[in-house]
Tab-separated table of C-alpha atoms in Angstrom:
chain	number	residue	atom	x	y	z
H	4	MET	CA	-0.004	-0.002	-0.005
H	5	LYS	CA	1.334	3.418	-0.965
H	6	ARG	CA	1.629	5.976	1.827
H	7	ILE	CA	2.377	9.690	1.632
H	8	ASP	CA	3.620	12.186	4.200
H	9	LEU	CA	3.909	15.822	3.152
H	10	HIS	CA	4.943	17.294	6.527
H	11	THR	CA	8.187	16.116	8.140
H	12	HIS	CA	11.168	17.611	9.968
H	13	SER	CA	14.838	16.668	10.250
H	14	THR	CA	17.877	17.805	12.182
H	15	ALA	CA	18.193	20.629	9.654
H	16	SER	CA	15.601	22.350	11.902
H	17	ASP	CA	14.085	20.838	15.046
H	18	GLY	CA	13.694	17.144	14.183
H	19	THR	CA	15.813	14.426	15.791
H	20	LEU	CA	16.644	12.350	12.685
H	21	THR	CA	19.076	13.445	9.989
H	22	PRO	CA	17.509	13.822	6.530
H	23	ARG	CA	18.963	10.429	5.516
H	24	GLU	CA	17.737	8.737	8.711
H	25	LEU	CA	14.321	10.320	8.198
H	26	VAL	CA	13.999	9.017	4.630
H	27	HIS	CA	15.179	5.557	5.733
H	28	ARG	CA	12.525	5.555	8.488
H	29	ALA	CA	9.936	6.634	5.924
H	30	GLN	CA	10.899	3.731	3.655
H	31	ARG	CA	10.523	1.296	6.579
H	32	GLU	CA	7.091	2.754	7.320
H	33	GLY	CA	5.972	2.168	3.737
H	34	VAL	CA	6.008	5.852	2.724
H	35	THR	CA	6.594	6.259	-1.017
H	36	LEU	CA	6.175	10.068	-1.263
H	37	MET	CA	7.585	12.392	1.401
H	38	ALA	CA	8.115	16.132	1.657
H	39	LEU	CA	10.893	17.461	3.874
H	40	THR	CA	9.449	20.646	5.365
H	41	ASP	CA	11.937	21.930	7.910
H	42	HIS	CA	11.227	25.215	9.652
H	43	ASP	CA	12.492	28.216	7.667
H	44	THR	CA	15.261	26.212	5.943
H	45	THR	CA	15.855	23.911	2.976
H	46	ASP	CA	19.318	22.870	4.124
H	47	GLY	CA	18.345	19.195	4.469
H	48	VAL	CA	16.725	18.765	1.074
H	49	GLU	CA	19.752	17.660	-0.947
H	50	GLU	CA	20.648	14.982	1.594
H	51	ALA	CA	17.018	13.828	1.678
H	52	LYS	CA	16.844	13.614	-2.107
H	53	ALA	CA	20.024	11.546	-2.233
H	54	ALA	CA	18.597	9.234	0.421
H	55	GLY	CA	15.332	9.060	-1.535
H	56	THR	CA	17.220	7.681	-4.508
H	57	GLU	CA	18.992	5.233	-2.204
H	58	PHE	CA	15.855	3.987	-0.454
H	59	GLY	CA	13.269	4.316	-3.217
H	60	VAL	CA	11.264	7.184	-1.683
H	61	ARG	CA	10.224	10.143	-3.798
H	62	ILE	CA	11.316	13.339	-2.035
H	63	ILE	CA	9.651	16.720	-2.480
H	64	ALA	CA	11.681	19.821	-1.697
H	65	GLY	CA	9.723	21.671	0.945
H	66	VAL	CA	9.775	24.203	3.764
H	67	GLU	CA	7.525	25.319	6.588
H	68	LEU	CA	7.340	29.072	7.103
H	69	SER	CA	6.133	30.691	10.308
H	70	VAL	CA	4.136	33.832	9.572
H	71	ASN	CA	2.426	36.430	11.733
H	72	HIS	CA	-1.377	36.251	11.551
H	73	ASN	CA	-3.141	38.700	13.883
H	74	GLU	CA	-0.253	38.489	16.390
H	75	ARG	CA	-0.460	34.697	16.364
H	76	GLU	CA	1.594	32.123	14.528
H	77	MET	CA	0.409	30.616	11.265
H	78	HIS	CA	2.398	27.995	9.358
H	79	ILE	CA	2.582	27.749	5.589
H	80	LEU	CA	4.080	24.748	3.826
H	81	GLY	CA	5.833	25.160	0.500
H	82	TYR	CA	6.300	22.261	-1.931
H	83	ASN	CA	8.292	21.681	-5.133
H	84	LEU	CA	10.552	24.596	-4.361
H	85	ASP	CA	13.562	25.707	-6.340
H	86	ILE	CA	15.805	25.683	-3.283
H	87	ASP	CA	18.489	27.675	-5.111
H	88	HIS	CA	16.168	30.523	-6.030
H	89	PRO	CA	17.864	33.772	-4.885
H	90	GLU	CA	14.684	35.319	-3.416
H	91	LEU	CA	14.014	32.194	-1.358
H	92	ARG	CA	17.576	31.933	-0.141
H	93	ALA	CA	17.590	35.595	0.882
H	94	GLY	CA	14.237	35.316	2.627
H	95	LEU	CA	15.249	32.228	4.603
H	96	LYS	CA	18.578	33.836	5.541
H	97	GLU	CA	16.657	36.783	6.981
H	98	LEU	CA	14.395	34.475	8.980
H	99	LEU	CA	17.458	32.630	10.308
H	100	GLU	CA	18.911	35.948	11.445
H	101	HIS	CA	15.678	36.709	13.325
H	102	ARG	CA	16.011	33.362	15.111
H	103	SER	CA	19.623	34.151	16.017
H	104	GLU	CA	18.485	37.408	17.601
H	105	ARG	CA	15.748	35.669	19.574
H	106	ASN	CA	17.741	32.801	21.090
H	107	PRO	CA	20.072	34.849	23.361
H	108	LYS	CA	16.974	36.560	24.781
H	109	ILE	CA	15.479	33.170	25.670
H	110	ILE	CA	18.743	32.206	27.380
H	111	GLN	CA	18.755	35.492	29.308
H	112	ARG	CA	15.210	34.884	30.559
H	113	LEU	CA	16.005	31.326	31.633
H	114	ARG	CA	19.069	32.543	33.523
H	115	ARG	CA	16.938	35.102	35.315
H	116	LEU	CA	14.798	32.181	36.443
H	117	GLY	CA	17.848	30.586	37.978
H	118	ILE	CA	18.454	28.028	35.198
H	119	PRO	CA	22.134	27.833	34.146
H	120	ILE	CA	22.216	27.569	30.364
H	121	THR	CA	24.584	28.758	27.638
H	122	MET	CA	24.310	29.338	23.901
H	123	GLU	CA	27.104	26.818	23.368
H	124	GLU	CA	25.006	24.112	25.057
H	125	VAL	CA	21.964	24.968	22.948
H	126	MET	CA	24.015	24.946	19.726
H	127	GLN	CA	25.458	21.550	20.626
H	128	GLU	CA	21.953	20.231	21.306
H	129	ALA	CA	20.650	21.582	17.992
H	130	GLY	CA	23.571	20.458	15.846
H	131	SER	CA	22.390	22.767	13.062
H	132	GLN	CA	22.103	26.442	12.220
H	133	VAL	CA	18.366	26.450	12.906
H	134	ILE	CA	17.865	26.599	16.664
H	135	GLY	CA	14.279	26.374	17.863
H	136	ARG	CA	12.463	26.121	21.162
H	137	PRO	CA	12.414	22.278	21.093
H	138	HIS	CA	16.205	22.373	21.378
H	139	PHE	CA	15.887	24.472	24.535
H	140	GLY	CA	13.256	22.013	25.750
H	141	ARG	CA	15.480	18.986	25.213
H	142	LEU	CA	18.359	20.696	27.013
H	143	LEU	CA	16.122	21.506	29.980
H	144	VAL	CA	15.225	17.814	30.146
H	145	LYS	CA	18.916	16.822	30.127
H	146	LYS	CA	19.617	19.322	32.885
H	147	GLY	CA	16.837	17.804	35.010
H	148	VAL	CA	14.841	21.027	35.120
H	149	VAL	CA	11.797	19.327	33.570
H	150	SER	CA	10.830	15.725	32.846
H	151	SER	CA	9.742	16.246	29.239
H	152	VAL	CA	9.878	18.686	26.340
H	153	GLU	CA	6.136	19.174	26.773
H	154	GLU	CA	6.680	20.280	30.374
H	155	ALA	CA	9.403	22.680	29.251
H	156	PHE	CA	6.944	24.389	26.938
H	157	GLU	CA	4.156	24.419	29.528
H	158	ARG	CA	6.377	25.947	32.222
H	159	PHE	CA	8.832	28.118	30.294
H	160	LEU	CA	8.758	28.250	26.487
H	161	ALA	CA	5.187	28.513	25.229
H	162	SER	CA	3.582	31.860	24.426
H	163	GLY	CA	2.812	33.656	27.686
H	164	ARG	CA	5.319	31.657	29.736
H	165	PRO	CA	8.290	33.354	31.438
H	166	ALA	CA	11.025	32.426	28.921
H	167	TYR	CA	8.971	33.026	25.781
H	168	VAL	CA	10.281	35.617	23.314
H	169	LYS	CA	8.240	36.659	20.332
H	170	LYS	CA	9.885	35.896	16.992
H	171	GLU	CA	9.907	38.334	14.088
H	172	ARG	CA	7.873	36.820	11.270
H	173	LEU	CA	6.649	37.489	7.775
H	174	LEU	CA	3.029	38.379	7.112
H	175	PRO	CA	1.006	35.558	5.492
H	176	GLU	CA	0.991	37.343	2.133
H	177	GLU	CA	4.778	37.751	2.299
H	178	GLY	CA	5.271	34.055	3.071
H	179	LEU	CA	3.004	33.021	0.210
H	180	GLU	CA	4.868	35.350	-2.157
H	181	LEU	CA	8.244	33.952	-1.088
H	182	ILE	CA	7.129	30.407	-1.862
H	183	ARG	CA	5.530	31.364	-5.186
H	184	GLN	CA	8.665	33.293	-6.227
H	185	ALA	CA	10.611	30.049	-5.834
H	186	GLN	CA	8.099	28.260	-8.091
H	187	GLY	CA	6.708	26.540	-5.022
H	188	VAL	CA	3.217	25.402	-4.068
H	189	PRO	CA	1.911	27.019	-0.829
H	190	VAL	CA	-0.370	25.051	1.472
H	191	LEU	CA	-1.858	26.142	4.805
H	192	ALA	CA	-0.558	23.850	7.562
H	193	HIS	CA	-2.690	22.313	10.357
H	194	PRO	CA	-5.569	24.815	10.342
H	195	VAL	CA	-6.900	23.382	13.600
H	196	PHE	CA	-4.408	25.575	15.443
H	197	LEU	CA	-5.757	28.838	14.033
H	198	ALA	CA	-7.909	31.203	16.054
H	199	GLU	CA	-10.537	30.973	13.294
H	200	ARG	CA	-12.665	27.950	14.111
H	201	THR	CA	-16.062	28.449	12.525
H	202	TYR	CA	-16.823	27.649	8.891
H	203	GLY	CA	-17.448	31.285	8.077
H	204	GLU	CA	-14.290	32.526	9.746
H	205	LEU	CA	-12.153	29.935	8.000
H	206	LYS	CA	-13.805	30.590	4.644
H	207	ASP	CA	-13.068	34.332	4.905
H	208	LEU	CA	-9.447	33.616	5.844
H	209	LEU	CA	-8.906	31.028	3.095
H	210	THR	CA	-10.516	33.321	0.528
H	211	ARG	CA	-8.046	36.054	1.460
H	212	LEU	CA	-5.092	33.642	1.404
H	213	LYS	CA	-6.120	32.175	-1.942
H	214	ALA	CA	-6.191	35.645	-3.476
H	215	ALA	CA	-2.611	36.002	-2.229
H	216	GLY	CA	-1.501	32.717	-3.810
H	217	LEU	CA	-2.533	29.876	-1.478
H	218	MET	CA	-3.110	26.608	-3.401
H	219	GLY	CA	-3.973	24.031	-0.759
H	220	ILE	CA	-4.926	23.184	2.818
H	221	GLU	CA	-3.515	20.441	5.050
H	222	ALA	CA	-6.845	18.802	5.842
H	223	TYR	CA	-5.416	15.461	6.926
H	224	TYR	CA	-3.391	15.779	10.124
H	225	PRO	CA	-3.148	13.608	13.264
H	226	GLU	CA	-4.479	16.281	15.622
H	227	HIS	CA	-7.527	17.023	13.416
H	228	SER	CA	-10.714	15.265	14.388
H	229	PHE	CA	-12.711	13.540	11.676
H	230	GLU	CA	-15.195	16.413	11.998
H	231	ASP	CA	-12.385	18.892	11.464
H	232	ILE	CA	-11.295	16.994	8.349
H	233	GLN	CA	-14.810	17.020	6.914
H	234	MET	CA	-14.991	20.799	7.346
H	235	PHE	CA	-11.565	21.438	5.843
H	236	VAL	CA	-12.272	19.191	2.868
H	237	ARG	CA	-15.611	20.933	2.277
H	238	LEU	CA	-13.909	24.346	2.405
H	239	ALA	CA	-11.221	23.177	-0.014
H	240	ARG	CA	-13.813	21.974	-2.484
H	241	GLU	CA	-15.866	25.140	-2.228
H	242	LEU	CA	-12.814	27.382	-2.735
H	243	GLU	CA	-11.089	25.075	-5.277
H	244	LEU	CA	-8.097	24.401	-3.078
H	245	GLN	CA	-6.234	21.085	-2.974
H	246	VAL	CA	-6.291	18.993	0.184
H	247	THR	CA	-3.028	17.507	1.459
H	248	GLY	CA	-1.865	15.647	4.561
H	249	GLY	CA	1.134	15.099	6.767
H	250	SER	CA	2.201	13.757	10.136
H	251	ASP	CA	4.359	16.713	11.284
H	252	PHE	CA	6.950	14.119	12.263
H	253	HIS	CA	9.808	15.449	14.426
H	254	GLY	CA	11.259	12.211	15.800
H	255	ILE	CA	11.268	12.131	19.596
H	256	ASN	CA	10.169	15.806	19.740
H	257	ARG	CA	6.575	14.933	18.803
H	258	ASN	CA	4.379	11.909	19.186
H	259	ALA	CA	3.818	11.160	15.514
H	260	ARG	CA	4.496	8.312	13.093
H	261	LEU	CA	5.518	8.759	9.486
H	262	GLY	CA	2.700	8.155	7.034
H	263	ARG	CA	0.064	7.870	9.789
H	264	ILE	CA	-1.881	11.083	9.354
H	265	LEU	CA	-5.499	10.351	10.245
H	266	PRO	CA	-6.866	10.930	13.780
H	267	ASP	CA	-6.976	7.181	14.522
H	268	GLY	CA	-3.363	6.709	13.503
H	269	ALA	CA	-4.168	5.246	10.110
H	270	PRO	CA	-2.572	6.225	6.794
H	271	LEU	CA	-4.567	7.946	4.078
H	272	PRO	CA	-6.634	5.577	1.907
H	273	PRO	CA	-4.955	4.685	-1.408
H	274	ASP	CA	-7.418	6.713	-3.502
H	275	GLN	CA	-6.624	9.904	-1.550
H	276	CYS	CA	-2.888	9.186	-1.778
H	277	LYS	CA	-3.203	8.835	-5.537
H	278	LYS	CA	-5.110	12.107	-5.936
H	279	ILE	CA	-2.558	14.050	-3.870
H	280	GLU	CA	0.393	12.385	-5.604
H	281	GLU	CA	-0.990	13.220	-9.046
H	282	TRP	CA	-1.693	16.827	-8.022
H	283	ILE	CA	1.758	17.440	-6.533
H	284	ALA	CA	3.366	16.005	-9.644
H	285	HIS	CA	1.647	18.441	-11.989
H	286	VAL	CA	1.567	21.788	-10.149
């Protein structure tokens, strides 16, 4: 049975498997089509593509951008990107610089709370240029401050908690434009986390995003209920947007399994996989 997963993360951002390890895991889980969508970087794509050739998994060059929507975070996935496009490279470099400015402030706040932590320790934990809050969380677990990454977010790192620092982000329209400039396909990630929850609110938002270049919506996602999925699929049909799906796999940083993207832990049915695979191949 073919399985797809269009939302995964590697050590190039905040995942715990290298791109090659991630693709190998996908192959063992029966995934035949996978998008690598690390946060604000495409640094792992070339390694993932080489591993895809090695393990027989088709790899899509992707990214996940964090954008600012009404002072809250919205995530936009980009697929089939030209990762060497100068506008994309410049935009991602700027986002990386914003992260670099944020991380020392998080360290400063943790120190004020009496937690000894250094940038060198966080960089060693991350092992990549892209340092995110999960790396801080894992380090706090190793230091015995908390028992889990989830607890680290609940006590210190989540929005509104004492070590949280707001990150500079693009506006949704700017993120969509950046993906489209790189010949990519923009898709709204996990809409269940948006403040808009009613059909009307979501329709208004998606209409606005479509006018700015949005082409799809991640309707299939492990934390969506079946009722959520029905609503997102209906919205996609009404607005002529494509539906996609992904696990948001991060390795040990998130309880997810590659290719298992329905609420009950099942993979997408073969007919849905075929539709998405055909769409992504021709856009």
